[in-house]
Coordinates of C-alpha atoms in Angstrom, one line a residue:
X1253 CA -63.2 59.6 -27.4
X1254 CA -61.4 63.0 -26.4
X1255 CA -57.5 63.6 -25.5
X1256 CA -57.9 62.2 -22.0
X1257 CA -58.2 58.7 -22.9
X1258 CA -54.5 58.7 -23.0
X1259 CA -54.4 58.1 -19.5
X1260 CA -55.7 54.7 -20.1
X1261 CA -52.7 53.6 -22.3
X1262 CA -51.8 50.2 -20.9
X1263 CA -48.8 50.2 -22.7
X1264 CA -47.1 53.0 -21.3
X1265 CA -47.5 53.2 -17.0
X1266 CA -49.8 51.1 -17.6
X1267 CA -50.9 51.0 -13.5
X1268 CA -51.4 54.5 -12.9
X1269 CA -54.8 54.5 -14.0
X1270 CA -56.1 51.5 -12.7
X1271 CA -54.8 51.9 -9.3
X1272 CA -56.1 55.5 -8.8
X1273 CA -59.2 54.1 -9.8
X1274 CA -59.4 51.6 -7.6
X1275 CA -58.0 53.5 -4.9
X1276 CA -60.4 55.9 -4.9
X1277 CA -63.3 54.0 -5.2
X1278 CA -62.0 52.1 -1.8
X1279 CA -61.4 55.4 -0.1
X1280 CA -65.2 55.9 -0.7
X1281 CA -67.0 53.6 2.3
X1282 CA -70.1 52.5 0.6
X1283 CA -72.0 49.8 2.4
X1284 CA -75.2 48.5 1.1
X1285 CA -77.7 51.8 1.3
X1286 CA -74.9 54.3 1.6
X1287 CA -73.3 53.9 -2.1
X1288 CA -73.9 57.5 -3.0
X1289 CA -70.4 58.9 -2.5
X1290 CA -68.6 56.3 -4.7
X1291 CA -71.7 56.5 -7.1
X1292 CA -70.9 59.8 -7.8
X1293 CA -67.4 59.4 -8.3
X1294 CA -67.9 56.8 -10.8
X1295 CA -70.4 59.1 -12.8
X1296 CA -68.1 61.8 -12.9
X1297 CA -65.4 59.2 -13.6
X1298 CA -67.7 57.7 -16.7
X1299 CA -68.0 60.7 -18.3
X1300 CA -65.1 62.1 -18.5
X1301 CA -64.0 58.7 -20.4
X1302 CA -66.8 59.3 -22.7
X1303 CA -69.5 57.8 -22.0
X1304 CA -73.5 58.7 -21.7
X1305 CA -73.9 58.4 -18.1
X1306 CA -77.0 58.5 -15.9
X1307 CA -78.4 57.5 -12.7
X1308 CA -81.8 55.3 -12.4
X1309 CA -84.6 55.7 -9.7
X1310 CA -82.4 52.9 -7.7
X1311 CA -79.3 54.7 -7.4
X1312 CA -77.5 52.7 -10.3
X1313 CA -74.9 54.6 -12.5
X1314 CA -74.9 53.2 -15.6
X1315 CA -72.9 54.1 -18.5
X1316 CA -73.3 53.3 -22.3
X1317 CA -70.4 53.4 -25.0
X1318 CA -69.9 52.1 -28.1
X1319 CA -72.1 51.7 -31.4
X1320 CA -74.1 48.5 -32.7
X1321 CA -74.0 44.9 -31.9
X1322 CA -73.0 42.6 -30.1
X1323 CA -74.5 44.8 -27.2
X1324 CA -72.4 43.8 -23.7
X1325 CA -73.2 44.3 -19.9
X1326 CA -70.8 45.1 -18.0
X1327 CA -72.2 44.7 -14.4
X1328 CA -70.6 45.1 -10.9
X1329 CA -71.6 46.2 -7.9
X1330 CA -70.6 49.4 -5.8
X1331 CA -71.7 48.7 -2.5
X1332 CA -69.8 46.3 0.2
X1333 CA -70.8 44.4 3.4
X1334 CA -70.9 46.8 6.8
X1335 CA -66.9 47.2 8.3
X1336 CA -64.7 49.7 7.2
X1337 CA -61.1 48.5 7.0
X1338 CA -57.6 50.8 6.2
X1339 CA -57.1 51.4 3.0
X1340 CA -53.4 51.0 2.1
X1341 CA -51.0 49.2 -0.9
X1342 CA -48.7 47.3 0.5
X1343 CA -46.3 44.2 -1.0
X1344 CA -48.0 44.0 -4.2
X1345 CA -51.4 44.3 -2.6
X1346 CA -54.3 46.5 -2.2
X1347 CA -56.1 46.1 1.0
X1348 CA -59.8 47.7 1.7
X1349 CA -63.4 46.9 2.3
X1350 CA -64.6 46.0 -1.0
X1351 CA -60.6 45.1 -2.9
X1352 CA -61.9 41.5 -3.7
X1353 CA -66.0 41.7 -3.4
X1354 CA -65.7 43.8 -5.6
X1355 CA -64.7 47.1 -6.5
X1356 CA -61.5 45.3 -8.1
X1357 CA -64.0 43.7 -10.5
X1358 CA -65.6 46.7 -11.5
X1359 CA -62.7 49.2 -11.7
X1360 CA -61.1 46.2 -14.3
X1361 CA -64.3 46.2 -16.2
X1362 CA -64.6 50.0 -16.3
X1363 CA -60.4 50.3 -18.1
X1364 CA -61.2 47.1 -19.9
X1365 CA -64.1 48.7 -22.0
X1366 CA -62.8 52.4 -22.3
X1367 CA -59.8 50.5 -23.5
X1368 CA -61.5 48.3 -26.0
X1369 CA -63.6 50.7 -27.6
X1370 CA -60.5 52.5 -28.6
X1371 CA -59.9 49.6 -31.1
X1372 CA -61.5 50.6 -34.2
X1373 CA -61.3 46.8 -35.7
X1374 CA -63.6 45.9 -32.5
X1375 CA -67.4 47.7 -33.0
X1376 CA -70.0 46.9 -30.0
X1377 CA -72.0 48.5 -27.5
X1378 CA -71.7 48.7 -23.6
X1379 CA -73.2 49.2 -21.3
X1380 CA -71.5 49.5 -17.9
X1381 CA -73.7 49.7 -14.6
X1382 CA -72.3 50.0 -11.2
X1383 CA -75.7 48.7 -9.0
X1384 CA -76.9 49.3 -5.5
X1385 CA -77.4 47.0 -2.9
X1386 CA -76.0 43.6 -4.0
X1387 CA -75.2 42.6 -0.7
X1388 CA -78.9 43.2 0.8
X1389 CA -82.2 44.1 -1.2
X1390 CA -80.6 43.5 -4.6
X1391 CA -83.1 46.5 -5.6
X1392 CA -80.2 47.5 -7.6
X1393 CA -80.3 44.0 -10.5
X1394 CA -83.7 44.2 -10.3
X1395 CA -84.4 48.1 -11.2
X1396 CA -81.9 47.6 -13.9
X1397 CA -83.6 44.1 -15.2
X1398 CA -87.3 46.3 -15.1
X1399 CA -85.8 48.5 -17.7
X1400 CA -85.6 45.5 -19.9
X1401 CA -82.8 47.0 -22.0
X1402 CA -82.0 44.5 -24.6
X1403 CA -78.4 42.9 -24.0
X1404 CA -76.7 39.8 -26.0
X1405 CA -73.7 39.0 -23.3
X1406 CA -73.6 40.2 -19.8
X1407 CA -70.3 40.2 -17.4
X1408 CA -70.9 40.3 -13.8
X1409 CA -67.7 41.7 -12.0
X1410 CA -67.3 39.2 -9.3
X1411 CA -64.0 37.4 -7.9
X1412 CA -63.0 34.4 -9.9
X1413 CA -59.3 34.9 -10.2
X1414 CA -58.3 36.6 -13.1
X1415 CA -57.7 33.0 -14.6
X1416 CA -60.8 31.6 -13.8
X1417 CA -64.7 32.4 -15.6
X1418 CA -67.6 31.7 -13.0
X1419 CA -70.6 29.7 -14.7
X1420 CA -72.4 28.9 -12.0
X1421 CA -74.4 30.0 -8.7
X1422 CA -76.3 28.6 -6.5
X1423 CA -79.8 29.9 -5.3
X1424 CA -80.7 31.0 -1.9
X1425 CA -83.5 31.3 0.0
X1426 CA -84.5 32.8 3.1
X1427 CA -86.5 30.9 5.8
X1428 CA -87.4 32.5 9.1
X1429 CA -88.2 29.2 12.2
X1430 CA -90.5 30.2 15.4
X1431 CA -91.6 27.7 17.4
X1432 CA -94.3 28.9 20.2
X1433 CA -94.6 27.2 24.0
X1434 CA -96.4 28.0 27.2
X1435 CA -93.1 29.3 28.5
X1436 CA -93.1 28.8 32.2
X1437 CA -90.6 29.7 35.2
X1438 CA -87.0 28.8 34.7
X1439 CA -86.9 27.3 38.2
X1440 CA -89.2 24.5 37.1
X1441 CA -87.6 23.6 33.7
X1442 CA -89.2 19.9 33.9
X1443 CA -92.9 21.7 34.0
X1444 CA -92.7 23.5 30.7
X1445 CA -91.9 23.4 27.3
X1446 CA -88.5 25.0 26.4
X1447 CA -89.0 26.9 22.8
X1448 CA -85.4 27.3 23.0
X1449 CA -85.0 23.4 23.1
X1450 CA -87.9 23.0 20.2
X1451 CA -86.0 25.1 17.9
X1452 CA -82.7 23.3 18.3
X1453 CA -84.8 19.7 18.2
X1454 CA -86.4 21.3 14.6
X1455 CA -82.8 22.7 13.6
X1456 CA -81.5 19.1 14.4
X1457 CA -84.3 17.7 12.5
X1458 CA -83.7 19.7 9.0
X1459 CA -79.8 18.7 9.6
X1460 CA -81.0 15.5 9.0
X1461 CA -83.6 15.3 7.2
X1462 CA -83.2 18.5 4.6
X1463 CA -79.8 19.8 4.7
X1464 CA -77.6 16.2 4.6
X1465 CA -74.4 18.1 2.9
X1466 CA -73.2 14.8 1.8
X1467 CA -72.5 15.6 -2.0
X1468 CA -69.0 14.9 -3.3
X1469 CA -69.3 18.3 -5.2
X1470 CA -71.0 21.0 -2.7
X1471 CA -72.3 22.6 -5.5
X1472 CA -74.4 20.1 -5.8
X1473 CA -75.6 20.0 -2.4
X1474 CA -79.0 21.7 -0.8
X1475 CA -77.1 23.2 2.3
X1476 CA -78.4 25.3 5.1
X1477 CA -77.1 27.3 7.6
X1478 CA -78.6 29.3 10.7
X1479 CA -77.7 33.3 10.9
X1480 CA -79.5 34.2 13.5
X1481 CA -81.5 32.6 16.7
X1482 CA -83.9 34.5 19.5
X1483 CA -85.0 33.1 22.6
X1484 CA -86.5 35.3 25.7
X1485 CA -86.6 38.3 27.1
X1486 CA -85.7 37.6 31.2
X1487 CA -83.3 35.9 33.4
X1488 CA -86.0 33.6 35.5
X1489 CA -88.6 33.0 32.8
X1490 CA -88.1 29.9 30.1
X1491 CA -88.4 31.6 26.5
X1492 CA -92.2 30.7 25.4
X1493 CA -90.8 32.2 21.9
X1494 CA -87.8 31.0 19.6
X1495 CA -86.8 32.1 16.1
X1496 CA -84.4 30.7 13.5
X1497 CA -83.1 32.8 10.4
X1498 CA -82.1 30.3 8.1
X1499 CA -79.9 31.2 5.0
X1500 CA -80.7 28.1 2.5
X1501 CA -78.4 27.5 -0.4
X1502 CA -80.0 25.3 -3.6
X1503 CA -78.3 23.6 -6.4
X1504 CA -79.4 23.8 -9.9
X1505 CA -81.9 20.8 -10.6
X1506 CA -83.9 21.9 -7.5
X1507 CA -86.8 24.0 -7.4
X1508 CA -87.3 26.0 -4.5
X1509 CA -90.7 25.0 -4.1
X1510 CA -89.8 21.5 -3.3
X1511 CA -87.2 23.3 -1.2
X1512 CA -90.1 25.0 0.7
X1513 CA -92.2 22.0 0.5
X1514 CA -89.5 19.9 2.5
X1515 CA -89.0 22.6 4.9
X1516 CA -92.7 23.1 5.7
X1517 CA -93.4 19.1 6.0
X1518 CA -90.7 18.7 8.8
X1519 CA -92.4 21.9 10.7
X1520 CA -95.9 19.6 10.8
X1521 CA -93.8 16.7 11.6
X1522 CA -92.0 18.5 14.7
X1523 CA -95.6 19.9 16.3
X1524 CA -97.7 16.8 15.6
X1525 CA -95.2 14.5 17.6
X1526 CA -94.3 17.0 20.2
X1527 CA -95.9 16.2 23.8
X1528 CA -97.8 19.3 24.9
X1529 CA -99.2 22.7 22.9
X1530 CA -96.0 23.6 20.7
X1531 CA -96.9 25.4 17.6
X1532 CA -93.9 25.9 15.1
X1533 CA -94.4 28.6 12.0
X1534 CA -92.3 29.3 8.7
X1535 CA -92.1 31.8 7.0
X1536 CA -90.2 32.3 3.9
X1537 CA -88.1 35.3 2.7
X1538 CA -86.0 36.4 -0.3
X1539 CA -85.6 33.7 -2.8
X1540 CA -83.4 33.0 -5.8
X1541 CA -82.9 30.6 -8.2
X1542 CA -79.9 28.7 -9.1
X1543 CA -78.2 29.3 -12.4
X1544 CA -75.6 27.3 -14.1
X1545 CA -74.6 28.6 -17.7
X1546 CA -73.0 26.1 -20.8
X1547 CA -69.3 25.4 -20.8
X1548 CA -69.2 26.2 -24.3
X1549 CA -71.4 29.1 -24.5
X1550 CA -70.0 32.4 -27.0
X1551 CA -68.6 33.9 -23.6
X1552 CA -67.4 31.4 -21.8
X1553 CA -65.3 30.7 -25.4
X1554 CA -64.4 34.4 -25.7
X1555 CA -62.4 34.2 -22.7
X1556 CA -61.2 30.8 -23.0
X1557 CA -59.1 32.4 -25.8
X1558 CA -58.4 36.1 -23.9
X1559 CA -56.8 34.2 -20.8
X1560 CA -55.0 31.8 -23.3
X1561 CA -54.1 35.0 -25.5
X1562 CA -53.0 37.1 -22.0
X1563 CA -51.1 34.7 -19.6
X1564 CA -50.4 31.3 -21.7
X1565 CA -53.4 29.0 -19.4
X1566 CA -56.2 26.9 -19.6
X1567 CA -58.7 28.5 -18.4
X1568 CA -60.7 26.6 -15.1
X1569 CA -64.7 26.7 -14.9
X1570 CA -66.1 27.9 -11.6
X1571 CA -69.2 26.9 -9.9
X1572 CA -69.8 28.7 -7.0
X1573 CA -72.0 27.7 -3.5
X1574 CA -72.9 31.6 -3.0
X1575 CA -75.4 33.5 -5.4
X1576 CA -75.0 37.0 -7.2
X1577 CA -76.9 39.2 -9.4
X1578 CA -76.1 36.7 -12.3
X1579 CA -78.7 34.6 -10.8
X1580 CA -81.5 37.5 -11.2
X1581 CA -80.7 38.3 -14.6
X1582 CA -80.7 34.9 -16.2
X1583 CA -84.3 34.2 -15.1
X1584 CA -85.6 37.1 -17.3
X1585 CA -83.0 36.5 -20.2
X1586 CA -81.5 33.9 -21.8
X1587 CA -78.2 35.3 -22.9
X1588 CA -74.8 33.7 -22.2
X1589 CA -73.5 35.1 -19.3
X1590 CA -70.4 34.5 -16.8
X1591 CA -69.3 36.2 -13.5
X1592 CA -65.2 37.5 -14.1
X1593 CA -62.8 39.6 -11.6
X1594 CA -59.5 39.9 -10.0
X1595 CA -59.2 38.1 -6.4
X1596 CA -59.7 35.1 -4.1
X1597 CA -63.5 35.2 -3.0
X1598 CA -62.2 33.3 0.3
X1599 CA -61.3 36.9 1.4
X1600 CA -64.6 38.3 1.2
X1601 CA -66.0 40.5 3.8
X1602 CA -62.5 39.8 5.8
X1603 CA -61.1 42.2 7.8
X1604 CA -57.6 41.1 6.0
X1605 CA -59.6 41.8 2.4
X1606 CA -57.0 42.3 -0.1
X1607 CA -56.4 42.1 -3.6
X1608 CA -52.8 41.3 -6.1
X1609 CA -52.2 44.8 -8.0
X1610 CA -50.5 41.9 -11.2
X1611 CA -53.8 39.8 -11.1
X1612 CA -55.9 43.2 -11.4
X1613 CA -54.2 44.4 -14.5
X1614 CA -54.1 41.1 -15.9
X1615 CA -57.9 40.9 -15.3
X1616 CA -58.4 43.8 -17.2
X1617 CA -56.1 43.1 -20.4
X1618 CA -58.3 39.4 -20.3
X1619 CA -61.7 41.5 -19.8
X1620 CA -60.6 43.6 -23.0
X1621 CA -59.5 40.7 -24.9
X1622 CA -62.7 38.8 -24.1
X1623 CA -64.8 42.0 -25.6
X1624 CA -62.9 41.9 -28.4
X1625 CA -63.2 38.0 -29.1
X1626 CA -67.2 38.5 -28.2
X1627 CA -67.8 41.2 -31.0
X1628 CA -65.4 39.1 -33.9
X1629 CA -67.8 35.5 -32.5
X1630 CA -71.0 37.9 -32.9
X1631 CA -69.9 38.5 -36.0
X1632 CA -69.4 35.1 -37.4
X1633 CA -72.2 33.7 -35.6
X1634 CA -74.8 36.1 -34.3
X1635 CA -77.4 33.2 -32.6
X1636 CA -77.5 34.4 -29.1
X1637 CA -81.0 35.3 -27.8
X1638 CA -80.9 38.9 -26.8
X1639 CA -84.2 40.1 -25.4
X1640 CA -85.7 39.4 -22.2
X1641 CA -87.5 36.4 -21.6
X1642 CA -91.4 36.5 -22.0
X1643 CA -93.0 35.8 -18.7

């Protein structure tokens, strides 16, 4: 590592660093598509900290460090949802599109492992990838899990709270609703089918039927939720076309076939009983399954003993209703994994986004600690699967 890593020194102005970091990533607008600004300020920003830096054919910087095994991920993601909001530090606080979901995440991940490698007791390999399109396509995850670089932890820089580890996600899936009618003239309502009303009868129906929401933990509950609806095209004509987007969320335990299968059987039901010549189609989308990782996995124990070591707590297990790129990478390989970062996920894609400056250098002295209590477990126990999964 050259001179310059002595601007990473937590121990002396130990914020100065971090916060330019993060600062400058927020100052660089990247919604999903349009990452290339900040993308190239982190690969300038990775090698001049040392490490072997590329780009892949998606747009993903990635950035390796670091000899031998136990061979960590570092994953976050540089891209936010559309909105740009003012960047500014005020009361503690960094405010900006992207300060909790999740530029916090990575920039914390980024110190944490320059930092670590530094200790020359500690011997592992990184590598740390800043990905593309998280919040849309996901082509990002999924150019970086075609590599199939072999890996025995991965970290996915999300918002837990810097004193809470994420095991779990749930999966999603995307369904797209059109039911068909005649259509007919709006001043004659009582002549023609409505595929306005159809749709809300069928979006009543999976309500019922599909979507109940009545778990005590909502984790555990198949939930759905619409995103978008289209009826017509004029003022005096009744809509003889309407369309439901449908973003699905599944809990581990539940394949999303069945999922599909339910979905589909209600559609049938709907047309067969409906008077007249409605026809109702589904279509399904994007899909993703759930994931929920062992409480007592290598990881999951390495920072059980970081957040203990850093701030003097228990650590508390998340399991989170929304889905990440965690959820891509465990189907193709079975390596303990968790999601970790600064912030309160209830802020996401908020215009009033903003995270604690304390929490986000406390995140990063738990994410080195964590590294380092990975590399002394691999040590003493190396049993972790760590190539990709056959398919």
């Amino acid at each position: 590592m050259h001179s310059g890593q002595d601007i990473l020194d937590l121990t002396t102005k130990e914020s100065e660093y971090p916060l330019a970091l993060l600062l400058s990533m927020l100052n660089l607008y990247s919604p999903s598509g349009n990452e290339n600004q900040v993308a190239s300020y982190l690969e300038s920003e990775f090698r001049r900290n040392g490490l072997h830096t590329r780009r892949d054919s998606a747009g993903n910087v990635i950035g390796q460090v670091g000899t031998g095994r136990p061979r960590i991920l570092l994953c976050g993601h540089m891209d936010t949802v559309p909105g740009e909001t003012p960047v500014k530090v005020e009361d503690d606080q960094v405010y900006g599109r992207g300060s909790v979901d999740a530029k916090s995440s990575l920039a914390s991940m980024i110190v944490a492992c320059v930092q670590a490698i530094k200790d020359r007791e500690t011997s592992f390999h990184a590598t740390l990838v800043g990905v593309v399109e998280e919040e849309t396509s996901t082509k990002g995850i999924q150019q970086l899990i075609s590599d199939h670089p072999p890996y025995d932890f991965a970290i996915f820089g999300e918002p837990s709270g810097s004193r809470n580890v994420t095991i779990g996600y749930k999966g999603h899936l995307r369904v797209r609703l059109t039911c068909s009618t005649k259509g007919g003239h709006s001043a004659s309502p009582w002549i023609s089918q409505n595929s306005f009303d159809e749709a809300v009868k069928l979006w009543n129906k999976l309500e019922s039927s599909c979507f109940l929401n009545n778990e005590a933990s909502k984790f555990n509950a198949l939930t759905g939720a619409v995103t978008k609806m289209t009826a017509g095209d004029d003022t005096n004509t009744i809509p003889s076309s309407a369309q439901l987007d449908v973003d699905v969320r599944i809990p581990p335990g539940l394949t999303i076939e069945s999922v599909e299968q339910k979905i589909t059987r209600v559609c049938k039901e709907l047309q067969e009983n409906a008077q007249g010549e409605l026809v109702v189609s589904v279509s399904f989308g994007n899909r993703c399954p759930a994931f929920l990782g062992e409480n007592d996995s290598t990881i999951v124990r390495a920072f059980r003993m970081a957040i203990r070591e850093v701030t003097g707590q228990q650590v508390t297990l998340v399991k989170k209703t929304g889905t990440s790129d965690m959820n891509l990478l465990a189907e193709e390989y079975n390596i303990p994994m968790v999601a970790y970062g600064p912030g309160d996920s209830t802020l996401d894609h908020t215009d009033n986004e903003c995270v604690s400056i304390p929490e986000y250098l406390e995140s990063i002295r738990v994410t080195m600690a964590a590294i380092r209590n990975m590399a002394r477990l691999y040590k003493t126990s190396p049993i972790e699967t760590a190539t990709p999964l056959e398919h």
